[in-house]
PDB file of C-alpha atoms in Angstrom:
ATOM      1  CA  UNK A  98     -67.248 -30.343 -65.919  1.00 62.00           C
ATOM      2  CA  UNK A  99     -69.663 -29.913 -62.939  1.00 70.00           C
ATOM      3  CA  UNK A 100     -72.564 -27.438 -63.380  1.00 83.00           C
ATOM      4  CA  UNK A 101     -73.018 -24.226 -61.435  1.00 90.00           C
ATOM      5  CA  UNK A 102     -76.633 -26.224 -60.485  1.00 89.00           C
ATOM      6  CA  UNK A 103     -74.370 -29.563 -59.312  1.00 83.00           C
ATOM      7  CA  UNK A 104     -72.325 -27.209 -57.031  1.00 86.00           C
ATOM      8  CA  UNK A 105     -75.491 -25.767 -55.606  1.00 90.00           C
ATOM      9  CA  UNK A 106     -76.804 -29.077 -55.199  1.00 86.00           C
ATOM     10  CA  UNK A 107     -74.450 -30.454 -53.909  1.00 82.00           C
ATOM     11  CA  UNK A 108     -71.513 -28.366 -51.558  1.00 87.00           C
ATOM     12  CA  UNK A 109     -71.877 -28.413 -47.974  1.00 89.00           C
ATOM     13  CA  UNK A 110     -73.160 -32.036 -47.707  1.00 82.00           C
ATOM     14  CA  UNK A 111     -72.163 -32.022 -44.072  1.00 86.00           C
ATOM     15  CA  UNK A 112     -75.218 -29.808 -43.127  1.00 92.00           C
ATOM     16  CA  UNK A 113     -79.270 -30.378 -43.345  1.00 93.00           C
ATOM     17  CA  UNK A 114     -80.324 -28.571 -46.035  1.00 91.00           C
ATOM     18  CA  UNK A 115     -83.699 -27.290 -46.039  1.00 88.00           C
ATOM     19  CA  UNK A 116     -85.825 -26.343 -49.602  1.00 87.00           C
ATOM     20  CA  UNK A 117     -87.784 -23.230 -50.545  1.00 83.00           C
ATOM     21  CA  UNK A 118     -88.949 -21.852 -53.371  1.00 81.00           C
ATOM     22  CA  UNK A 119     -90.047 -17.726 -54.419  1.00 77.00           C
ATOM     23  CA  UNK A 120     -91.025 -16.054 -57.601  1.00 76.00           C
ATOM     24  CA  UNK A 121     -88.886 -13.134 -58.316  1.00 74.00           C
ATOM     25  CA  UNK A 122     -90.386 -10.539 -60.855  1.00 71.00           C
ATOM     26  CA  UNK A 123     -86.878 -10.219 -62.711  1.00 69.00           C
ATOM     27  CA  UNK A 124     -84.722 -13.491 -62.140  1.00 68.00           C
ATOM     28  CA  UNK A 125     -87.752 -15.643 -62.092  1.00 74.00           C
ATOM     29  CA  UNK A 126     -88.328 -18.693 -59.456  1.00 78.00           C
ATOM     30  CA  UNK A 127     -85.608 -18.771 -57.078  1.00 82.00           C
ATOM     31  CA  UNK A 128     -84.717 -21.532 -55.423  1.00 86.00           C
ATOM     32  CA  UNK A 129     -83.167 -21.248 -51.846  1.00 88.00           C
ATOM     33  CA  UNK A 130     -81.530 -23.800 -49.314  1.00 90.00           C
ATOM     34  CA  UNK A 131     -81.319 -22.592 -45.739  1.00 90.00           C
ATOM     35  CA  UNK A 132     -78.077 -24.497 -44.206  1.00 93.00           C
ATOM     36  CA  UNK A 133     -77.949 -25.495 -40.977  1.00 94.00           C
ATOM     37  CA  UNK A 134     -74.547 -26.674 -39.405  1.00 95.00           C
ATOM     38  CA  UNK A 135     -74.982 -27.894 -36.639  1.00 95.00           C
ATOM     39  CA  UNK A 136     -71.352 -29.100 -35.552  1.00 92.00           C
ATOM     40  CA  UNK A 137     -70.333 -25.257 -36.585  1.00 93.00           C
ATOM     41  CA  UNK A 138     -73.429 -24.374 -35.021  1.00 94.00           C
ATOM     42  CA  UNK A 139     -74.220 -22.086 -37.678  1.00 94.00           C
ATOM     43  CA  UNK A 140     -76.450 -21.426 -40.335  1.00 93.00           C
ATOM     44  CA  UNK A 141     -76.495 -19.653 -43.713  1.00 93.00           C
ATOM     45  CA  UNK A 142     -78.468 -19.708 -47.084  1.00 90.00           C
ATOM     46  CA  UNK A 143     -78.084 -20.173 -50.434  1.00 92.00           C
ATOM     47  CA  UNK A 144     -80.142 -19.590 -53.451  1.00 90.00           C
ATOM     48  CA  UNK A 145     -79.879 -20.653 -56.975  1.00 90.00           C
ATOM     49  CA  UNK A 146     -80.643 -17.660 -59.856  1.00 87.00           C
ATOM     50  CA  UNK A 147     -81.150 -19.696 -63.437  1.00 84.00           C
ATOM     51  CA  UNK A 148     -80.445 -18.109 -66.672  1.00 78.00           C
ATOM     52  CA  UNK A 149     -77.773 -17.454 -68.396  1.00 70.00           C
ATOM     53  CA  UNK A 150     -78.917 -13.919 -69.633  1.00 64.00           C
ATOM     54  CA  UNK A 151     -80.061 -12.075 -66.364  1.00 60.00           C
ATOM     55  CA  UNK A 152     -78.429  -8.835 -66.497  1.00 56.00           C
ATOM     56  CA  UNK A 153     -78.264  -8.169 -62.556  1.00 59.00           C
ATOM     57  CA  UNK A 154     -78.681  -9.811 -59.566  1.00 66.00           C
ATOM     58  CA  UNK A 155     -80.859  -7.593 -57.095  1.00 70.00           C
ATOM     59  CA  UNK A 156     -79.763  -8.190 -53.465  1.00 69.00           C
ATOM     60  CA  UNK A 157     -82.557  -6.368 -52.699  1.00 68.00           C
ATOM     61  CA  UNK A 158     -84.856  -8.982 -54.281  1.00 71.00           C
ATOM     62  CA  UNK A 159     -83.519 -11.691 -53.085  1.00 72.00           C
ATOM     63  CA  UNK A 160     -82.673 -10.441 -49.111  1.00 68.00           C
ATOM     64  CA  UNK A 161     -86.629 -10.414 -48.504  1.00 68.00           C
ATOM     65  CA  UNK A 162     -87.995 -13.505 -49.585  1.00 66.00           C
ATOM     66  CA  UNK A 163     -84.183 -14.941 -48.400  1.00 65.00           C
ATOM     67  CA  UNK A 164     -84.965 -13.787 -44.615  1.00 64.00           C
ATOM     68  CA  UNK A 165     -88.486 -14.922 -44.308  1.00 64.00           C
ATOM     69  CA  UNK A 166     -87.075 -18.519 -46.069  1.00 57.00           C
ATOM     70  CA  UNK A 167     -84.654 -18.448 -42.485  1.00 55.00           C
ATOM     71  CA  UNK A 168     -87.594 -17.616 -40.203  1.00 51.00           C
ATOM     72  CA  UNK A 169     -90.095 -20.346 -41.926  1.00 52.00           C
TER      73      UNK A 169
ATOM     74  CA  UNK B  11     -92.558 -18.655 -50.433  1.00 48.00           C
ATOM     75  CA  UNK B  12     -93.154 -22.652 -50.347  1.00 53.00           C
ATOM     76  CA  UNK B  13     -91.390 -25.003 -48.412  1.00 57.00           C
ATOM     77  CA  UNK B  14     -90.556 -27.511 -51.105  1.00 56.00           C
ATOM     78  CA  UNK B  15     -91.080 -30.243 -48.809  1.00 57.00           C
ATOM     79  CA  UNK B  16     -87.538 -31.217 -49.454  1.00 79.00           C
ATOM     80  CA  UNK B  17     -84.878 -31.399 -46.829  1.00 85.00           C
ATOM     81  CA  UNK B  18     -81.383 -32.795 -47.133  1.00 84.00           C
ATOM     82  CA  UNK B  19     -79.418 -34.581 -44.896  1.00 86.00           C
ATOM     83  CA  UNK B  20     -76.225 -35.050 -44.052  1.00 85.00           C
ATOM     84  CA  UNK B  21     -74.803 -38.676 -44.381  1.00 76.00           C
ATOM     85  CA  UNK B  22     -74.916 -40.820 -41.891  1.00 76.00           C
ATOM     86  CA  UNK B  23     -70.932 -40.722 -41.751  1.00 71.00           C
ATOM     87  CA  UNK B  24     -70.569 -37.098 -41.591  1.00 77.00           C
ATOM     88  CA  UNK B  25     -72.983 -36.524 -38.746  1.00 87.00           C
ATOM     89  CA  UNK B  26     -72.192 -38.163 -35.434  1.00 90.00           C
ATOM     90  CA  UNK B  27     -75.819 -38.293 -33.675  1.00 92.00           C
ATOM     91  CA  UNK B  28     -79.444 -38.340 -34.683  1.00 92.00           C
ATOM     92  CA  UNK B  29     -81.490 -35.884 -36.782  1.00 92.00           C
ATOM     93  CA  UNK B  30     -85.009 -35.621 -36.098  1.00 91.00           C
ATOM     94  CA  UNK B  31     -88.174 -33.523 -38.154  1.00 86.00           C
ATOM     95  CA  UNK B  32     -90.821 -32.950 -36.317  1.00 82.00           C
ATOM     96  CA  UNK B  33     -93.725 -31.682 -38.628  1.00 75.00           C
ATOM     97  CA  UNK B  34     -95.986 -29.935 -36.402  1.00 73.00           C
ATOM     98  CA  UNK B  35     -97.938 -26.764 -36.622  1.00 68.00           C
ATOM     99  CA  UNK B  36     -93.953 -25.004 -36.206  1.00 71.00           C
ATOM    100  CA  UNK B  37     -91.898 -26.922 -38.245  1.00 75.00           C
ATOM    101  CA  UNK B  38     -88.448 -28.391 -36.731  1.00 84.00           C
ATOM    102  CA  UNK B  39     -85.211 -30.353 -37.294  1.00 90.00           C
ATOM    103  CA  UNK B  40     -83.609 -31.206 -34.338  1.00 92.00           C
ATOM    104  CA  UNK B  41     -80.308 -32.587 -33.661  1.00 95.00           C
ATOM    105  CA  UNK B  42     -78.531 -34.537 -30.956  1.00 95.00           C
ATOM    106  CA  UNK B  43     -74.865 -35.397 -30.853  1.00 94.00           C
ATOM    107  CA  UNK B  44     -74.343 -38.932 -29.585  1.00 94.00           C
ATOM    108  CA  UNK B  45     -73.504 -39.392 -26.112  1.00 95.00           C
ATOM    109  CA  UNK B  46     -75.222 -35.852 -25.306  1.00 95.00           C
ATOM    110  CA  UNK B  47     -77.997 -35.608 -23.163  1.00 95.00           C
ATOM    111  CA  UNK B  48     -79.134 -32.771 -25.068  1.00 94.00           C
ATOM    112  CA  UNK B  49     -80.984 -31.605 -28.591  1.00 94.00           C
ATOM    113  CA  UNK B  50     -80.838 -28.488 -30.324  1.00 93.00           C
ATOM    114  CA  UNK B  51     -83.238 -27.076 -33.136  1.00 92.00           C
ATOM    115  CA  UNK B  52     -82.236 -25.807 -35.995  1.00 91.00           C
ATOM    116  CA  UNK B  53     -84.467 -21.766 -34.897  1.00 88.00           C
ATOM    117  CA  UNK B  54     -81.762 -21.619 -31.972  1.00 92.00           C
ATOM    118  CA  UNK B  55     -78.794 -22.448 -34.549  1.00 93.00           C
ATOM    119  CA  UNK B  56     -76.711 -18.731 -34.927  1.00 91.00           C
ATOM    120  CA  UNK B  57     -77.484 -17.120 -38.183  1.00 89.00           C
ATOM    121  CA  UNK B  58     -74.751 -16.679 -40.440  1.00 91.00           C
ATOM    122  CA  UNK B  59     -74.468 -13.490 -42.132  1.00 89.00           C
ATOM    123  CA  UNK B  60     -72.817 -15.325 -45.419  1.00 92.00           C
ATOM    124  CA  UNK B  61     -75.436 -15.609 -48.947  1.00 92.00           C
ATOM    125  CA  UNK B  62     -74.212 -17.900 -51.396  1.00 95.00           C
ATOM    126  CA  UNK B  63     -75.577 -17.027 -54.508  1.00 93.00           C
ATOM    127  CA  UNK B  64     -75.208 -19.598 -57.714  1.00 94.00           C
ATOM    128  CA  UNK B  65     -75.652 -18.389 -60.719  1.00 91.00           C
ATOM    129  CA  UNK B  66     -76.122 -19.208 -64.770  1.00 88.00           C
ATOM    130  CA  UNK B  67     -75.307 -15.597 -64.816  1.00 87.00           C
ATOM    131  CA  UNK B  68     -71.688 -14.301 -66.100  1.00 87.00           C
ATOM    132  CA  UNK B  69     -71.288 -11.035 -63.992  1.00 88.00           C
ATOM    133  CA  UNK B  70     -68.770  -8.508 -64.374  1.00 89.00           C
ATOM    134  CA  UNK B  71     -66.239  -8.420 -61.442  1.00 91.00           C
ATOM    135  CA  UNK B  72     -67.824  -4.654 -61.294  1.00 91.00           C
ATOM    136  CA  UNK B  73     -71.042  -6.267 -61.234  1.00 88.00           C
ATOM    137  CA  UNK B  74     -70.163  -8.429 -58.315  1.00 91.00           C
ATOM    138  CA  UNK B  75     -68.274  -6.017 -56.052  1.00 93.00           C
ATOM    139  CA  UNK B  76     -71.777  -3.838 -56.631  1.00 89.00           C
ATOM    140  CA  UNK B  77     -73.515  -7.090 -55.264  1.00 88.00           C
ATOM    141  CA  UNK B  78     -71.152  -7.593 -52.468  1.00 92.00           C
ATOM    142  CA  UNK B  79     -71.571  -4.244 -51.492  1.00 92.00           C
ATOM    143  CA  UNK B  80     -75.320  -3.370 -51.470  1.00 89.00           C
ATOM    144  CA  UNK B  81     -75.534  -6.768 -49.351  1.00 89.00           C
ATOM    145  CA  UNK B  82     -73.240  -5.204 -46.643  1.00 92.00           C
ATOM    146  CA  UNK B  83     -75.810  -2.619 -46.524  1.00 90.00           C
ATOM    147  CA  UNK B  84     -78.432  -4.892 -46.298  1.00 87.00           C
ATOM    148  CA  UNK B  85     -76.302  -6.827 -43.245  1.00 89.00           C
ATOM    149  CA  UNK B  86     -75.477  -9.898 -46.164  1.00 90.00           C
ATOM    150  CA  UNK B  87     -72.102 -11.197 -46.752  1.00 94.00           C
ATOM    151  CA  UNK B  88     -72.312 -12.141 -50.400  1.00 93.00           C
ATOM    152  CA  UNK B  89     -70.628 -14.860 -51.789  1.00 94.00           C
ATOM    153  CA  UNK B  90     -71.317 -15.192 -55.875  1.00 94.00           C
ATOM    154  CA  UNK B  91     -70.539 -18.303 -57.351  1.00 94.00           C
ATOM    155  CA  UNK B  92     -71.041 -18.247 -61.349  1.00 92.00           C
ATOM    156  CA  UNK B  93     -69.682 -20.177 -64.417  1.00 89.00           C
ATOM    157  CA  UNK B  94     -65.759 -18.952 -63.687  1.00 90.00           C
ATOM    158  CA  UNK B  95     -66.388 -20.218 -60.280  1.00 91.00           C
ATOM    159  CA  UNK B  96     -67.171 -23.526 -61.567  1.00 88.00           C
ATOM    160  CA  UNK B  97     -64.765 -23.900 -64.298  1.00 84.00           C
ATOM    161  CA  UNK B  98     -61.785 -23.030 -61.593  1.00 84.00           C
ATOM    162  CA  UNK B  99     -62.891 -25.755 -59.031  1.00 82.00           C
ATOM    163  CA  UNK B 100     -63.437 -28.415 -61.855  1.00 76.00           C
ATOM    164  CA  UNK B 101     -60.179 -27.676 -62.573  1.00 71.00           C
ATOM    165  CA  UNK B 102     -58.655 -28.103 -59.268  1.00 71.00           C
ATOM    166  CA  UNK B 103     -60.758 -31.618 -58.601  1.00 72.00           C
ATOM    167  CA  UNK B 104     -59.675 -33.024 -61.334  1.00 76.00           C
ATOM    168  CA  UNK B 105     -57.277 -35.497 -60.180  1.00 81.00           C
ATOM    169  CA  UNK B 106     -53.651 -34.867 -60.607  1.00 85.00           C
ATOM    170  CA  UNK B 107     -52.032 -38.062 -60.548  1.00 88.00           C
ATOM    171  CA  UNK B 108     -53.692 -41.551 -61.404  1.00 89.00           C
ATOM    172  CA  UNK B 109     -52.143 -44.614 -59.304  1.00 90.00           C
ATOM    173  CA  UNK B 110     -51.952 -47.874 -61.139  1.00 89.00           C
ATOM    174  CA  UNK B 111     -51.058 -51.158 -59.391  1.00 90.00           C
ATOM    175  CA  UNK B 112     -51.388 -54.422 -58.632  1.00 89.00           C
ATOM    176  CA  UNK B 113     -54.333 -55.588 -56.543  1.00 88.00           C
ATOM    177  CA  UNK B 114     -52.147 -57.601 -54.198  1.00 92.00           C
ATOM    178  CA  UNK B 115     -49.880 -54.548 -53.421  1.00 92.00           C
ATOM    179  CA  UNK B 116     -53.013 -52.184 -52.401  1.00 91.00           C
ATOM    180  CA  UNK B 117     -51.215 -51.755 -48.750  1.00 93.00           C
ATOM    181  CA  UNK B 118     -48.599 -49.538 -51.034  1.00 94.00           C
ATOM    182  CA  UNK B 119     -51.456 -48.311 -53.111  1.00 92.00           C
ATOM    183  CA  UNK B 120     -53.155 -47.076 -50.508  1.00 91.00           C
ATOM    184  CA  UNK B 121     -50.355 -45.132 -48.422  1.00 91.00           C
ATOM    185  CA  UNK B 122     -49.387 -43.443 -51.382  1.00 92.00           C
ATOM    186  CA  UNK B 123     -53.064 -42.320 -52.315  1.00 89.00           C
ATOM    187  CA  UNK B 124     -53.394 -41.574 -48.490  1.00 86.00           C
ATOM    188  CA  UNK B 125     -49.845 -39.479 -48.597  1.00 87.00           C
ATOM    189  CA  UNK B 126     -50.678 -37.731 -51.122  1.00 87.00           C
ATOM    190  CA  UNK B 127     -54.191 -36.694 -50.480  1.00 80.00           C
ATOM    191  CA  UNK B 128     -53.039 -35.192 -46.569  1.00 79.00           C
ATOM    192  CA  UNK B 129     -50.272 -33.045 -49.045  1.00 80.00           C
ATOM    193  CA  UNK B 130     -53.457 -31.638 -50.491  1.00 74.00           C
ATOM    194  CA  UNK B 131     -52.501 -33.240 -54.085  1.00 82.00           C
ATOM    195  CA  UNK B 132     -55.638 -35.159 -55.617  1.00 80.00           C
ATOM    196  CA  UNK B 133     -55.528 -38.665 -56.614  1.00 85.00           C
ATOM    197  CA  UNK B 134     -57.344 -41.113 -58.581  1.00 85.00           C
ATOM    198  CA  UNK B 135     -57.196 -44.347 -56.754  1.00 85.00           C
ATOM    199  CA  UNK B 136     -60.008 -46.931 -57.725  1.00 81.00           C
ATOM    200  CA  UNK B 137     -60.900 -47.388 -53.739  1.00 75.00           C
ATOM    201  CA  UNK B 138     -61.109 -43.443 -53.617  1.00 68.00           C
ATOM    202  CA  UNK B 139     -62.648 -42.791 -56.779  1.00 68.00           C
ATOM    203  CA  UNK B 140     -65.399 -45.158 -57.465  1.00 67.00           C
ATOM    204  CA  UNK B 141     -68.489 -45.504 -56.654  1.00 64.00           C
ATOM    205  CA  UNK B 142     -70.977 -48.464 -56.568  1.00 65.00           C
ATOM    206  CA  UNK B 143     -72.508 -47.878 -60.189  1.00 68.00           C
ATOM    207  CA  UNK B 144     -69.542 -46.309 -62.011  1.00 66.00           C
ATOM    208  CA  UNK B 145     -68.785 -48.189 -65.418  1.00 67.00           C
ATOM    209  CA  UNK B 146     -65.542 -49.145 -64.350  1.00 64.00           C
ATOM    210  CA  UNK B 147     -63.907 -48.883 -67.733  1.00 72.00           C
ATOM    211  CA  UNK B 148     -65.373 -45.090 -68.110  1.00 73.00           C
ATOM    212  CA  UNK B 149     -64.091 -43.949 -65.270  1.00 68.00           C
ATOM    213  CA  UNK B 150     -60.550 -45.984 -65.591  1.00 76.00           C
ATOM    214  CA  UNK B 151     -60.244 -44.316 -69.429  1.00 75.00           C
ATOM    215  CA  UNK B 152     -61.218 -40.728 -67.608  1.00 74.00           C
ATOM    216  CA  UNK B 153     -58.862 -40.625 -64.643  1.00 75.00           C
ATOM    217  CA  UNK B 154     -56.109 -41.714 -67.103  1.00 78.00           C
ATOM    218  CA  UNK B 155     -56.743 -39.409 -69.621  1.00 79.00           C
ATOM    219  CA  UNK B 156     -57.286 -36.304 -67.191  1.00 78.00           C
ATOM    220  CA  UNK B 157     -54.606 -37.118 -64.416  1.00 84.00           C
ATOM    221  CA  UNK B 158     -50.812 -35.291 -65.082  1.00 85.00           C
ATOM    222  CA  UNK B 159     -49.122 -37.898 -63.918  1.00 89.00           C
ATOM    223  CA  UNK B 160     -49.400 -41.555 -63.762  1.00 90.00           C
ATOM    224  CA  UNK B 161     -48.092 -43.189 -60.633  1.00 92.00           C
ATOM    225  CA  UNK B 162     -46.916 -47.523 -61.179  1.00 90.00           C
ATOM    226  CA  UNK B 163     -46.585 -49.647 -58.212  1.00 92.00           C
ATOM    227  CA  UNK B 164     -44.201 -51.774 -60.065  1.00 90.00           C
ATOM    228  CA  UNK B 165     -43.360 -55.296 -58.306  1.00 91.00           C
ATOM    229  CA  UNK B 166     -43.176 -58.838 -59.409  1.00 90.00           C
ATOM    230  CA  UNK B 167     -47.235 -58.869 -58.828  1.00 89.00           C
ATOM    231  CA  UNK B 168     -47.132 -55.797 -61.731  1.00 88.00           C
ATOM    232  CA  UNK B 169     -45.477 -57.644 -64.093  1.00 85.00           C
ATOM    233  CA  UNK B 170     -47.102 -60.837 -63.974  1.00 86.00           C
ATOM    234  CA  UNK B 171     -50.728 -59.034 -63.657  1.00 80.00           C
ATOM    235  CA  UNK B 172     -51.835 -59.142 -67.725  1.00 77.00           C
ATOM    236  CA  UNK B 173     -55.349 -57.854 -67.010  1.00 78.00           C
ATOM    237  CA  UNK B 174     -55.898 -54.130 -66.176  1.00 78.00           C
ATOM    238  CA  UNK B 175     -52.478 -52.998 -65.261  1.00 80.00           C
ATOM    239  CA  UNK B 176     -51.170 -54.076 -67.850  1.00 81.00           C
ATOM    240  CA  UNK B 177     -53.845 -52.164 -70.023  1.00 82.00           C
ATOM    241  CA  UNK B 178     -53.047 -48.976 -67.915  1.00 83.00           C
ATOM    242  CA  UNK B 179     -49.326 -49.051 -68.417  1.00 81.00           C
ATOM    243  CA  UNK B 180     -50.205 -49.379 -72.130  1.00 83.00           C
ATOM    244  CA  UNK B 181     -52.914 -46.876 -71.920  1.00 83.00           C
ATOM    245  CA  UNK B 182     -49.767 -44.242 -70.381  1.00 81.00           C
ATOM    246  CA  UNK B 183     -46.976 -45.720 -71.833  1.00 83.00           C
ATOM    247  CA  UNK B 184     -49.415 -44.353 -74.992  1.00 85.00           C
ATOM    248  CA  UNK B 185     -50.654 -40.925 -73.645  1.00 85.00           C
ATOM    249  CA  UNK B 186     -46.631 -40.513 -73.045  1.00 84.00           C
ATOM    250  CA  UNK B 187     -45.843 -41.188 -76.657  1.00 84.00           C
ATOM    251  CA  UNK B 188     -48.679 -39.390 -78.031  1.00 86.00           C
ATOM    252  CA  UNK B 189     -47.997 -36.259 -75.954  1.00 84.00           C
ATOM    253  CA  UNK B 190     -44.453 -36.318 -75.804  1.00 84.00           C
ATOM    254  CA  UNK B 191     -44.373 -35.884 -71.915  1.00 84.00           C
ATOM    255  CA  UNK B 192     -43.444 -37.411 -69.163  1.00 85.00           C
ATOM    256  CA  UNK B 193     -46.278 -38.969 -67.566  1.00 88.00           C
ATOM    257  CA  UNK B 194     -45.019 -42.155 -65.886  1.00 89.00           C
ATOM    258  CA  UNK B 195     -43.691 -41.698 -61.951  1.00 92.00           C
ATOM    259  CA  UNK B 196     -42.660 -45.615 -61.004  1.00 91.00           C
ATOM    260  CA  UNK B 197     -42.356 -46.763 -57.337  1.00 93.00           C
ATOM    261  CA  UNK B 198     -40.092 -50.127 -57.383  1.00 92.00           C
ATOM    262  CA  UNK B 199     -41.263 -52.482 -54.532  1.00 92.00           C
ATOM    263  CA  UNK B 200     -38.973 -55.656 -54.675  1.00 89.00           C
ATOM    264  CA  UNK B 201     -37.648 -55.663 -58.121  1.00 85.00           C
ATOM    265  CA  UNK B 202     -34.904 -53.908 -60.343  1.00 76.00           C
ATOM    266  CA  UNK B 203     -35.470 -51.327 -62.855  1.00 70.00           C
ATOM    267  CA  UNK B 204     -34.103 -54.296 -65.544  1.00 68.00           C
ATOM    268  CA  UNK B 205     -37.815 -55.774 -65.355  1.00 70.00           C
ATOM    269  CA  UNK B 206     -38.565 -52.868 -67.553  1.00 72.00           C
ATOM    270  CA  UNK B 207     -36.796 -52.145 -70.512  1.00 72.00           C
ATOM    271  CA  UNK B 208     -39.085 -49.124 -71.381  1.00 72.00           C
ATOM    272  CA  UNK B 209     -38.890 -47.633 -68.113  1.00 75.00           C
ATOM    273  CA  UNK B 210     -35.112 -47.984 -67.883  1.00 74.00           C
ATOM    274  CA  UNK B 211     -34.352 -44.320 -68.583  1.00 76.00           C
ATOM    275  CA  UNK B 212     -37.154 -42.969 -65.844  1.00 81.00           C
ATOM    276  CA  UNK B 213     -36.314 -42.212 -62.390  1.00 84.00           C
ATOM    277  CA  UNK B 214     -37.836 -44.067 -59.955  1.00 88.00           C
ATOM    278  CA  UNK B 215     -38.398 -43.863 -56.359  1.00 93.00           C
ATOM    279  CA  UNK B 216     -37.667 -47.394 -54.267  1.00 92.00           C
ATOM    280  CA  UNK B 217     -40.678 -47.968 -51.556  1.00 94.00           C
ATOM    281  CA  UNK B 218     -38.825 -50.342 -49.465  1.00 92.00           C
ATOM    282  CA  UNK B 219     -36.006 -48.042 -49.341  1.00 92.00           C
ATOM    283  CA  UNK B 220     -37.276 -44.569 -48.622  1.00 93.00           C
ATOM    284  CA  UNK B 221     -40.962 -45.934 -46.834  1.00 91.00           C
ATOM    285  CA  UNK B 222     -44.390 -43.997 -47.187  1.00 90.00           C
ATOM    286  CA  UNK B 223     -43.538 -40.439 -46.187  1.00 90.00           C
ATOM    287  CA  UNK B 224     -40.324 -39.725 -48.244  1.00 93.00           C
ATOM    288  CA  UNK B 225     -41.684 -41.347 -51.532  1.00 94.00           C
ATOM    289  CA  UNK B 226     -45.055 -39.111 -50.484  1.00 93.00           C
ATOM    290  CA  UNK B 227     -43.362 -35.927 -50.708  1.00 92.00           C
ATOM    291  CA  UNK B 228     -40.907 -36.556 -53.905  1.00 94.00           C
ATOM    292  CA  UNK B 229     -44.337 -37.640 -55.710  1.00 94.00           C
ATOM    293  CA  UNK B 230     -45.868 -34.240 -54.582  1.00 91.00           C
ATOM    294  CA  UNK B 231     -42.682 -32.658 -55.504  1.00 91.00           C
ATOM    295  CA  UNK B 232     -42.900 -34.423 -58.889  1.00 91.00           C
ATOM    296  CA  UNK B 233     -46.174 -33.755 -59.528  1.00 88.00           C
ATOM    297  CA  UNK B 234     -46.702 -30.346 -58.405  1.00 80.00           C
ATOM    298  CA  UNK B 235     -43.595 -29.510 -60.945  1.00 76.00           C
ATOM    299  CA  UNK B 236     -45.711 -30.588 -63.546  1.00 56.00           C
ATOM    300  CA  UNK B 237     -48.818 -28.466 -62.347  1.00 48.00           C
ATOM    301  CA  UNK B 238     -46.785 -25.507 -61.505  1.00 46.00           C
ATOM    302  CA  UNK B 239     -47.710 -22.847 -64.439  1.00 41.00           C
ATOM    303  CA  UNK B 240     -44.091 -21.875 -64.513  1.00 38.00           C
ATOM    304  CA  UNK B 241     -43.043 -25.195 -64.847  1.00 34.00           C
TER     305      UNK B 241
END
C-alpha cells in the first residue's frame, strides 16, 4: 500500500512543484511544496507533517512559514 | 525557510509548452504554452486558497474539523490527508479486473482495457500497467492476485499460446478454486465455448457479436457486482 509520504510525493504530477523546508517547534521540520498549475492557472501548497505521534496539527504554525514559502 | 533547491516538473507529456528557471537574484519558473506568443511566471499564477496537509498523524475527525476550521479563519482551505486517506485510495487503485490474452489479439485487449478505464473501472493490462523496470513476473503474480475479476480473451491464438496465458488461466482457474468464487469473465473471439471444457458452465460474452461498447459495459456491470458491498 502507498505511503502517506508517496502520495505527497507524488499527486499532482501535472504541476511544477517547487521545495522548501521550515523547522516547526512542535511537528518538527516541515517540508512544503508550493504547486503551480499553470494550465488551471492556479497555485496551492502542500506540506508534509512526519510522525506518527504528533498530537495536533497547528494551522497557526504552519500558515506562517506556509505563506512566506508562496512569496519566496 | 530554505529553498531545497529542488523543483519538480511536470512530464514532458502532461505539459504542452516549455518550462523555464531562471535563477537570478528573484527566483522564477516561467511557462509558455506552445504556439503562444506569450510566458507567464509562476508570482503572477492566482493563489489558491486550498492547504494540503499529509500527515503520519491519525487525527480525530474532531481533530480535523478543528483544523479545517481555524484555517478558514486564517483565509486556508484545509485539506488533511492522513493514514485513512491513504488506505481508502490504495484501495480504490487497486485494479479491479486483470485482462489476460493472447499477444496477437492485443487490438481486443486493448479496447476492452480502454472501455473499461473511460467507465471509470481500473484495469490491469500489461501495456497499462508496466513500466520499463518492473519484474514482469512480480507484477503479473500481483495484478492477479489483487484484481476481482479476471477478464480471458479466449480465441484460437489463447489456446494454442502455452507460455504466459496459459500460466494465467492456471494461476485463476486456481485463485477460483481456492476461493470458491467466481473470478473468470471470458470474451469468445472466433471460437465456441467447446474449446473449454472448464469454462463450459461460465457465461461468456461473444466480441464479434456484441463489438467493444456492449461487451464494455456488461464487464463493468459484471465487475462492479462483484465490488458492490451489497453484492
Amino acid at each position: 500500500m502507498p505511503t502517506v509520504r508517496q502520495y505527497f510525493e507524488t499527486d499532482f504530477s501535472h504541476t511544477v512543484r517547487i521545495h522548501v523546508k521550515f523547522m516547526l517547534p512542535e511537528e518538527g521540520e516541515i517540508e512544503a511544496l508550493w504547486l503551480v498549475d499553470f494550465l488551471g492557472y492556479m497555485s496551492f501548497l502542500t506540506c508534509y507533517v512526519p510522525g506518527e505521534d504528533a498530537r495536533s496539527i497547528s494551522i497557526c504554525d504552519l500558515s506562517g512559514p506556509l505563506n512566506t514559502a508562496k512569496l519566496k | 525557510m530554505t529553498l531545497r533547491g529542488n523543483i519538480g516538473l511536470p512530464a514532458a507529456r502532461q505539459f504542452p509548452g516549455q518550462l523555464a528557471i531562471e535563477n537570478t537574484a528573484q527566483f522564477q519558473v516561467r511557462a509558455q504554452f506552445f504556439g503562444d506568443p506569450g510566458s507567464i511566471s509562476a508570482n503572477e499564477v492566482q493563489m489558491s486558497k486550498r492547504i494540503f496537509i499529509y500527515s503520519e498523524t491519525q487525527l480525530s475527525d474532531e481533530d480535523v474539523m478543528k483544523l479545517k476550521e481555524e484555517g478558514r479563519k486564517l483565509g486556508h482551505e484545509v485539506q488533511f490527508r492522513s493514514q485513512t486517506h491513504a488506505m481508502m485510495r490504495s484501495r480504490q487503485d487497486k485494479p479491479l479486473a486483470f485482462i489476460s490474452y493472447d499477444s496477437r489479439d492485443r487490438n481486443i485487449a486493448q479496447s476492452i482495457a480502454i472501455g473499461l478505464q473511460r467507465l471509470m473501472c481500473s484495469v490491469w493490462y500489461d501495456e497499462f500497467s508496466l513500466k520499463v523496470g518492473d519484474n514482469l513476473r512480480d507484477s503479473i503474480e500481483r495484478g492477479l492476485k489483487e484484481c476481482r475479476k479476471c477478464v480471458l480473451i479466449l480465441s484460437q491464438n489463447f489456446f494454442s499460446n502455452g507460455g504466459w496465458t496459459k500460466k494465467e488461466f492456471d494461476s485463476v482457474f486456481t485463485r477460483e478454486v481456492l476461493e470458491k468464487s467466481q473470478l473468470i469473465l471470458p470474451i469468445w473471439s472466433g471460437i465456441e465455448k467447446q474449446h473449454s471444457p472448464s469454462l463450459l458452465n461460465v457465461k461468456g460474452l461473444d466480441w464479434n457479436q456484441l463489438g467493444q461498447d456492449e461487451v464494455c459495459r456488461r464487464l463493468y456491470l459484471a465487475i462492479e457486482a462483484q465490488d458492490s458491498p451489497h453484492s
